[in-house]
Short mmCIF file of C-alpha atoms in Angstrom, two decimals:
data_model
loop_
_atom_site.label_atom_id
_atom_site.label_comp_id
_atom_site.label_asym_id
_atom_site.label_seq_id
_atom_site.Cartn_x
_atom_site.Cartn_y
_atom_site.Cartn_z
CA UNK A 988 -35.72 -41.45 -47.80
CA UNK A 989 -32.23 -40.00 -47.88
CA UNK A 990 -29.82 -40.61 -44.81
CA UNK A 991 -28.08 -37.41 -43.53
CA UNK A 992 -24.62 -37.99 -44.32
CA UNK A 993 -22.25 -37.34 -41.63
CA UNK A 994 -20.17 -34.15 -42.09
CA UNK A 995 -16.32 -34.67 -41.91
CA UNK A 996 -15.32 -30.68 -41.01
CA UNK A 997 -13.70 -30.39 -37.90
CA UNK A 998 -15.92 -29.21 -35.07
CA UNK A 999 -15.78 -25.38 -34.40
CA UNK A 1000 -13.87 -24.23 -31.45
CA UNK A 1001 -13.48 -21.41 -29.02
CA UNK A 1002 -12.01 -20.32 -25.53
CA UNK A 1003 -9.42 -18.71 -24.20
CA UNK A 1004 -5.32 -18.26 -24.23
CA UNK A 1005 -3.41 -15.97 -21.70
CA UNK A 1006 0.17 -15.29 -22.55
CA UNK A 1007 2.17 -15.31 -19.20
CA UNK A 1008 6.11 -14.57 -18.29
CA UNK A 1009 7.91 -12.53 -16.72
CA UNK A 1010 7.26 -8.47 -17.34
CA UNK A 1011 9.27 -8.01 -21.05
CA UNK A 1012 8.91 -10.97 -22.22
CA UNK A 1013 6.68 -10.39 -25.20
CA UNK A 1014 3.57 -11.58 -24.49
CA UNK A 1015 1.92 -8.16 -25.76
CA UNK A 1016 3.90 -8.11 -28.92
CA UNK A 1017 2.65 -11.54 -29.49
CA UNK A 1018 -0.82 -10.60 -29.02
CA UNK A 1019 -0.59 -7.56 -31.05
CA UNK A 1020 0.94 -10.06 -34.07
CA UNK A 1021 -1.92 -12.72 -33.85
CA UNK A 1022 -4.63 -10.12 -33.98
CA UNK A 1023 -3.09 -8.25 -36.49
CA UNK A 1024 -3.65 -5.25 -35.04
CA UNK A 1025 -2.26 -2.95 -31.87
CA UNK A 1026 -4.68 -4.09 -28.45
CA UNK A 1027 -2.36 -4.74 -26.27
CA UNK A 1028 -0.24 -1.44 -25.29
CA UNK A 1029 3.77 -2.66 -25.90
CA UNK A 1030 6.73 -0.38 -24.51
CA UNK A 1031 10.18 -1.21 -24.43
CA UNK A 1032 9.51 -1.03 -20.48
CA UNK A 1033 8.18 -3.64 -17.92
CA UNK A 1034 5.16 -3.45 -16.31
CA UNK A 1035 3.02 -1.70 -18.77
CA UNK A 1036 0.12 -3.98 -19.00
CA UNK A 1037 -2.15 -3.31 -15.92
CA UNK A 1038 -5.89 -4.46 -17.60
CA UNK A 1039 -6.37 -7.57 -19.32
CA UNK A 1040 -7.17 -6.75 -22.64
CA UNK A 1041 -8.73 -9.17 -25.28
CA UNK A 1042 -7.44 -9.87 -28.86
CA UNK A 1043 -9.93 -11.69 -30.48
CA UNK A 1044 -8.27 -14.07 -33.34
CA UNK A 1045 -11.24 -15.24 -35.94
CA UNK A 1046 -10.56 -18.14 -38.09
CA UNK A 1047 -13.60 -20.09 -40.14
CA UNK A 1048 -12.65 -23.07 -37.99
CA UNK A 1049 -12.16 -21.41 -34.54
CA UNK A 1050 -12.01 -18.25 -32.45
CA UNK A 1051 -9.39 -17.89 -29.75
CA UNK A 1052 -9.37 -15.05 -27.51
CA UNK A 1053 -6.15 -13.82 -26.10
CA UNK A 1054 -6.36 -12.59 -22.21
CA UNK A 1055 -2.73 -10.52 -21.84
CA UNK A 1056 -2.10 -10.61 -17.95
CA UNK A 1057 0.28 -8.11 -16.10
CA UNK A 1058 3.26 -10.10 -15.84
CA UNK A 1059 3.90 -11.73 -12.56
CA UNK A 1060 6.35 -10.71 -10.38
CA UNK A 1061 7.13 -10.14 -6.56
CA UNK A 1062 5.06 -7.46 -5.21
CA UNK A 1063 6.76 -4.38 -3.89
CA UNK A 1064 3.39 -2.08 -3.65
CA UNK A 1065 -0.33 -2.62 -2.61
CA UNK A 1066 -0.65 -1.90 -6.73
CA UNK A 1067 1.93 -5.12 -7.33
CA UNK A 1068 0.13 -7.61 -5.29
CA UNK A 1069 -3.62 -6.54 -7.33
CA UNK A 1070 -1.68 -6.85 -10.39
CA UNK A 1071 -0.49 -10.69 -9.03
CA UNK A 1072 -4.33 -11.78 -7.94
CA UNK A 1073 -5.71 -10.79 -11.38
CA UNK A 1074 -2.98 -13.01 -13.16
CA UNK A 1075 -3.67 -15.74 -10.32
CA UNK A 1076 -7.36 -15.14 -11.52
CA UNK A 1077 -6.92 -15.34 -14.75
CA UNK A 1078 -5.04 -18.40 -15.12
CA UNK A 1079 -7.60 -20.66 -13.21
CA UNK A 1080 -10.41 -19.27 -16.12
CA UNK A 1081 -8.88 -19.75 -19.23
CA UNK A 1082 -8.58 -22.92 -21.48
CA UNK A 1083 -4.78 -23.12 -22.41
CA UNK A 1084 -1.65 -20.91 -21.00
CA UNK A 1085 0.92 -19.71 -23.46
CA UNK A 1086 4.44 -19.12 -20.86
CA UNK A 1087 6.49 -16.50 -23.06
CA UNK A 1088 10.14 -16.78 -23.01
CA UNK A 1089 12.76 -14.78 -24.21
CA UNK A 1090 15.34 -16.35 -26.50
CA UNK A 1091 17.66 -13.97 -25.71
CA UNK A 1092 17.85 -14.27 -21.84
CA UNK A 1093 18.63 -17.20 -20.08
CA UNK A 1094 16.10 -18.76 -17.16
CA UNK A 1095 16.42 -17.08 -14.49
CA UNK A 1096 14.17 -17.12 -10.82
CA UNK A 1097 11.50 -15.14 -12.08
CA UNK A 1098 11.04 -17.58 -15.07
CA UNK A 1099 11.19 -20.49 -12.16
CA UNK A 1100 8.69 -18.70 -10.12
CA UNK A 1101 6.49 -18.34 -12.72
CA UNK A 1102 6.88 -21.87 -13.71
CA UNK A 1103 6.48 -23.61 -10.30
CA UNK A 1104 3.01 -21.30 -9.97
CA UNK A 1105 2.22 -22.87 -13.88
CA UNK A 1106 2.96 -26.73 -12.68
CA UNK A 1107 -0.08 -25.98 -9.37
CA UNK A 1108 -2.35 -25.25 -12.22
CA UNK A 1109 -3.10 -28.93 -13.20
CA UNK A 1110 -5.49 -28.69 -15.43
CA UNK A 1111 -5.12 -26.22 -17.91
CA UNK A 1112 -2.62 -27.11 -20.66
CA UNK A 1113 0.60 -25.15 -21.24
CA UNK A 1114 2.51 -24.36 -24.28
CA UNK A 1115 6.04 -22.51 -24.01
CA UNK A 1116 6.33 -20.00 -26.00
CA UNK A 1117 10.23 -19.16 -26.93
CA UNK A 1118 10.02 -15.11 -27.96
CA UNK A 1119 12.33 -13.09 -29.32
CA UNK A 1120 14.05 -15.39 -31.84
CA UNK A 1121 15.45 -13.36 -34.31
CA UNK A 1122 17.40 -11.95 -31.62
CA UNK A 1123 19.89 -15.20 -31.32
CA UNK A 1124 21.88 -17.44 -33.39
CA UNK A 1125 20.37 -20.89 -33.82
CA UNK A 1126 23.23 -22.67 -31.01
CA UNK A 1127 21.68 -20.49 -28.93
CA UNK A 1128 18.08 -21.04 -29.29
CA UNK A 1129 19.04 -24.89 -29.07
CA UNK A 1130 19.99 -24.39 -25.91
CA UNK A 1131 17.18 -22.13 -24.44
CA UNK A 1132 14.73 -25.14 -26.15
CA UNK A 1133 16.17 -27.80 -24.18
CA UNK A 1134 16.46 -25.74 -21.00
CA UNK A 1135 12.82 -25.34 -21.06
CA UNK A 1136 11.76 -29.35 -21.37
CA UNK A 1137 14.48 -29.27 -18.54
CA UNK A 1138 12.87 -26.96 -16.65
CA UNK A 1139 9.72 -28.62 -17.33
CA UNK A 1140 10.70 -31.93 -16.74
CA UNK A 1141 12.13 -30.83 -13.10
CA UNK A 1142 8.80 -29.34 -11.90
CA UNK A 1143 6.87 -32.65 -13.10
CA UNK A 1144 4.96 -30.47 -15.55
CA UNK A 1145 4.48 -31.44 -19.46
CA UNK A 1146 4.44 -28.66 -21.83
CA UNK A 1147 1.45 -29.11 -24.59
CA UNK A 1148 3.31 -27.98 -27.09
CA UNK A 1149 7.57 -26.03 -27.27
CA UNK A 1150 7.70 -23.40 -29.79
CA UNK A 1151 10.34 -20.89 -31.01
CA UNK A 1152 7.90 -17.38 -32.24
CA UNK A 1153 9.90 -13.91 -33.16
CA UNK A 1154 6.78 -11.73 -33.45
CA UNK A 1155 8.71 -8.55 -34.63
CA UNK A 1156 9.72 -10.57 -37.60
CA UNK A 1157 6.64 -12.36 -38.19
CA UNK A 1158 8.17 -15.78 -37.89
CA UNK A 1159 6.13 -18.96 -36.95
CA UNK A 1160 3.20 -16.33 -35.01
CA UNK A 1161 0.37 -17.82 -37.18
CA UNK A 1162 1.78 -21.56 -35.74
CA UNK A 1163 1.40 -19.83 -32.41
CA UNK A 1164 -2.56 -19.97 -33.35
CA UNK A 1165 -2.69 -23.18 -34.83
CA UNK A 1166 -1.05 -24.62 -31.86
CA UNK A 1167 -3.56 -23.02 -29.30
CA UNK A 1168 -6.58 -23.92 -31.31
CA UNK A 1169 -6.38 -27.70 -31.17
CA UNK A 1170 -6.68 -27.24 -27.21
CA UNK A 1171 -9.70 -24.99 -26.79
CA UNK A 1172 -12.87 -26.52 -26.13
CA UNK A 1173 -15.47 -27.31 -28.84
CA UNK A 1174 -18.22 -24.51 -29.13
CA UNK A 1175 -19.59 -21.68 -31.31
CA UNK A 1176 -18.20 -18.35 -31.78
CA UNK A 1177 -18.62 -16.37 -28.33
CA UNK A 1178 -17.47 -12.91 -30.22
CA UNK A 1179 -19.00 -11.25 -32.75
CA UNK A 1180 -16.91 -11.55 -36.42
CA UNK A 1181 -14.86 -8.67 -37.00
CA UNK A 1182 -14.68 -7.45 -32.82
CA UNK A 1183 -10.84 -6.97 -32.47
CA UNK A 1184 -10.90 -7.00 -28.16
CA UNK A 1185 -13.87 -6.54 -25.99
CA UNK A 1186 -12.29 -3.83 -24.24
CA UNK A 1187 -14.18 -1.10 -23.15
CA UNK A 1188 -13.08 1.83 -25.83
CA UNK A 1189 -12.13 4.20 -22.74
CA UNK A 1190 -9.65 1.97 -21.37
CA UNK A 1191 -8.06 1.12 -24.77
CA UNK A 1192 -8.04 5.01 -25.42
CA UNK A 1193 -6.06 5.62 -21.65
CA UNK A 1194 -3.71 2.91 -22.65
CA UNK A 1195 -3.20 4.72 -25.86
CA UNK A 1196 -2.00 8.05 -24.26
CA UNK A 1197 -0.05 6.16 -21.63
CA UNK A 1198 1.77 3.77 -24.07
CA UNK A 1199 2.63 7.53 -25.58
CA UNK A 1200 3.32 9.28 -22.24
CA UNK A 1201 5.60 6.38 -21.20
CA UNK A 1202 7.74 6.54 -24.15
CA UNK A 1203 11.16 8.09 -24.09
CA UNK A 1204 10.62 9.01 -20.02
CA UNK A 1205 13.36 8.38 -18.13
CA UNK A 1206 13.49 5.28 -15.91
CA UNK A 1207 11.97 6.50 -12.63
CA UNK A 1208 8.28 6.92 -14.36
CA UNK A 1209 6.91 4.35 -15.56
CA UNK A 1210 4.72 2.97 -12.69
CA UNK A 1211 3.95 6.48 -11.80
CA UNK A 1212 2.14 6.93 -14.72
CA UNK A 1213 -1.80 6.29 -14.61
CA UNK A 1214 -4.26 7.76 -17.30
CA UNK A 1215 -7.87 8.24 -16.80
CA UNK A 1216 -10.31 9.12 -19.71
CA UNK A 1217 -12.73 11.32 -18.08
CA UNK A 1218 -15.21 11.80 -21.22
CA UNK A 1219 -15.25 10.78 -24.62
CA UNK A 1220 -17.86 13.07 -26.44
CA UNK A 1221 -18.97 13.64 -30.58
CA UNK A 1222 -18.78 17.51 -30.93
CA UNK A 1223 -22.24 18.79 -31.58
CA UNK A 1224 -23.23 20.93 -34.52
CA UNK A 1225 -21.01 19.06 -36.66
CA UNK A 1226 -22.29 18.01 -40.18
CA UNK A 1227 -22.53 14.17 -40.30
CA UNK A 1228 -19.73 13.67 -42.88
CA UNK A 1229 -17.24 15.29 -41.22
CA UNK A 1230 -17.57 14.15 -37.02
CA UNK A 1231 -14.96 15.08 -34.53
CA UNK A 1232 -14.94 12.98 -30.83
CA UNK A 1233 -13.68 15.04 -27.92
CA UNK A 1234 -11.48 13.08 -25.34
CA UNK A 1235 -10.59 14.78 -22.12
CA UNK A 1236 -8.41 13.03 -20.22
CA UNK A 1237 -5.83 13.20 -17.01
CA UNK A 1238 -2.39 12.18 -16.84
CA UNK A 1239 -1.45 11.48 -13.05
CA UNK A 1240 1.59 11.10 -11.35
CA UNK A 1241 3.00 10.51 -7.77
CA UNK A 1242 5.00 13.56 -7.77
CA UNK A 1243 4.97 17.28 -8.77
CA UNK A 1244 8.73 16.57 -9.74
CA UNK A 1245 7.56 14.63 -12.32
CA UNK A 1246 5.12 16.98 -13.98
CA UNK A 1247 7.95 18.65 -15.58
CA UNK A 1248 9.02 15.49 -17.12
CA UNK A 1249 6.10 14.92 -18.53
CA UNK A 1250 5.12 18.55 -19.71
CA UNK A 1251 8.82 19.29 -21.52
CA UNK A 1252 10.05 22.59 -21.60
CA UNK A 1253 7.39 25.18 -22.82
CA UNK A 1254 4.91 22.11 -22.87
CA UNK A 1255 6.24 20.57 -25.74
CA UNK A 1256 6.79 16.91 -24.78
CA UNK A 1257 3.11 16.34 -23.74
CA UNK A 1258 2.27 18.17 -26.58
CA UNK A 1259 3.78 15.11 -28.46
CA UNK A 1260 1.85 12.67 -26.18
CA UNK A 1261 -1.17 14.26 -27.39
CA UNK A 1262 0.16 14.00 -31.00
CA UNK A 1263 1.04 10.53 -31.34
CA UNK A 1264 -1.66 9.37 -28.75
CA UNK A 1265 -3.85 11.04 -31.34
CA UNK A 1266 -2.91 9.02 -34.38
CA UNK A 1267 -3.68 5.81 -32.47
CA UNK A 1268 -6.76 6.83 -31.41
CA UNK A 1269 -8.26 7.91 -34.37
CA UNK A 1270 -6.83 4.46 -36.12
CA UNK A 1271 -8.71 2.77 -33.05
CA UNK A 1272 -12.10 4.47 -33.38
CA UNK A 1273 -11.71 5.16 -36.97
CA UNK A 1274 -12.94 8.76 -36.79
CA UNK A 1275 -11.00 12.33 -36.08
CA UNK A 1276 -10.38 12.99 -32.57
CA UNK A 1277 -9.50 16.60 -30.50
CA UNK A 1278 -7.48 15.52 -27.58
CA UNK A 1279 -7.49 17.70 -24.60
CA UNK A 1280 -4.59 16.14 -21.58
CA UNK A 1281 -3.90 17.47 -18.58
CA UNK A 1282 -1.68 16.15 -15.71
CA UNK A 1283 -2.03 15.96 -12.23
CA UNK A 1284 -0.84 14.94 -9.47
CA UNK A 1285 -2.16 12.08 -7.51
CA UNK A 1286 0.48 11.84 -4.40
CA UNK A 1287 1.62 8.09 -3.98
CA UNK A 1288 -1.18 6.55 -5.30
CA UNK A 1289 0.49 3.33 -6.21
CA UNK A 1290 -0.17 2.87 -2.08
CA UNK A 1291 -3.51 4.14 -1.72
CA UNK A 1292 -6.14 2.15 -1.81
CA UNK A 1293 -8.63 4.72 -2.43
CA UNK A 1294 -6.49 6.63 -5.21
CA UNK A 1295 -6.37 3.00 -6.97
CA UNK A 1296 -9.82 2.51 -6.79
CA UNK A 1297 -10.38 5.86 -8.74
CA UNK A 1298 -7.99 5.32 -10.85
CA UNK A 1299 -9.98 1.66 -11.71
CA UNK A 1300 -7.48 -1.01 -10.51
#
């Protein structure tokens, strides 16, 4: 009788990482890098992230699932302090917390208000994530490296792990992974192979247009901005090799001021939205897509309660 010989692989395992930090700080970018492909919407502007959206990294030894949170900051609107409790939320249900950093800005309060919040959360480990590196020198990463053990140190709070990431140039973002992995919990895969994000294809599609719709709008827009996709439909009568997917959807803002800003003179700066918005989508869904926007006007509803509800915050 033979005796089962014990296997020496590593145990499989799986949970789940949320990037936090202030709003700019990366944490999408870094997402977007691990999974290798765009989930998380990323715009040169704060605030953009308002759903958590999953990117799903497969390895044969593990699966870790990203959770990209708003970033925290002090609420100024009804739509602020939501925002807040789902980060709160998140952070007491995932396995490890990834704090992003920016090399290239010094700590400031936010970072401290952020970290204090981290060092209640006893549990969970944290790893701090130093972004942006291939936007300083090395002196000055140095010092951003030991003012975050500082900072740690001050707040009695040990970091799992310290490391310096520059997703943009693809430095050290698979040692992001391999640092996260060792801290999930053992298990089997709780995502199919090959899912990118288990968000709803609707929601990544609004992002889409409003990661489009957000881009080169001047400063006073880019909380205004909400986009709902109201259908998502294959065109009938079409012959099976060649399908086209209607998407209507609505652009809101606060203010009829701004649907000129949005529109462009004779139309033609939403007609770029739809245009870029377009390429995305049909990388996304991997089949043509007709795009039909339109914007409206929903007055103030960053403060209404109702309005947010509808517009599925």
């Amino acid at each position: 009788m033979s005796v089962p010989t014990q296997s020496s692989e590593a145990p499989h395992r799986a949970g789940f990482a949320c990037f936090v930090g202030r709003p700019n700080a990366g944490k999408s970018t870094l997402t977007n890098a691990l999974v290798g492909q765009k989930v998380a919407i990323t715009s040169n502007r704060p605030q953009t992230t308002r759903h958590t959206v999953r990117g799903i990294v497969h390895r044969p030894e593990a699966q870790l699932i990203l959770v990209d949170t708003p970033g925290l900051h002090k609420p100024r609107t009804l739509l602020g302090e939501r925002l807040n409790d789902v980060v709160r939320t998140t952070w007491a249900e995932v396995d490890v917390i990834g704090f992003c950093l920016p090399a290239d800005q010094k700590l400031g309060p936010g970072d401290r208000y952020i970290a204090k919040e981290l060092a209640g959360i006893r549990k969970t480990p944290k790893v701090a994530i130093v972004t942006k590196t291939d936007l300083v020198d090395s002196k000055t990463l140095a010092e951003q490296l030991i003012a975050i053990d500082q900072l740690g140190k001050e707040l009695g709070m040990e970091w799992a792990e310290i490391v310096p990431v520059s997703a943009v140039g693809g430095k050290q973002v698979q040692l992001v992974a391999d640092l996260l992995i060792p801290l999930l919990p053992e298990g089997p895969m709780l995502y199919p192979e090959g899912d990118l994000t288990d968000e709803p294809e609707q929601v990544m599609v609004a992002e889409l247009i409003r990661e489009a719709a957000l881009e080169g709008v001047r400063d006073e827009l880019p909380h205004s901005i909400a986009v709902v996709v109201e259908e998502m439909l294959p065109r009938e009568d079409r012959p099976a090799d060649k399908p086209l997917l209607d998407i209507h959807a609505n652009v809101y803002i606060e203010r009829p001021s701004q649907k000129g800003i949005i529109i462009g003179p004779k139309g033609k700066r939403l007609k770029e939205v739809g245009m870029k918005s377009r390429k995305h989508i049909e990388a996304l869904l991997g089949t043509p897509v007709f795009l039909d926007l339109h914007v409206k006007v929903a007055k103030d509803w960053q403060r209404d309660p109702k309005q947010l509800r509808k517009l599925g915050f």
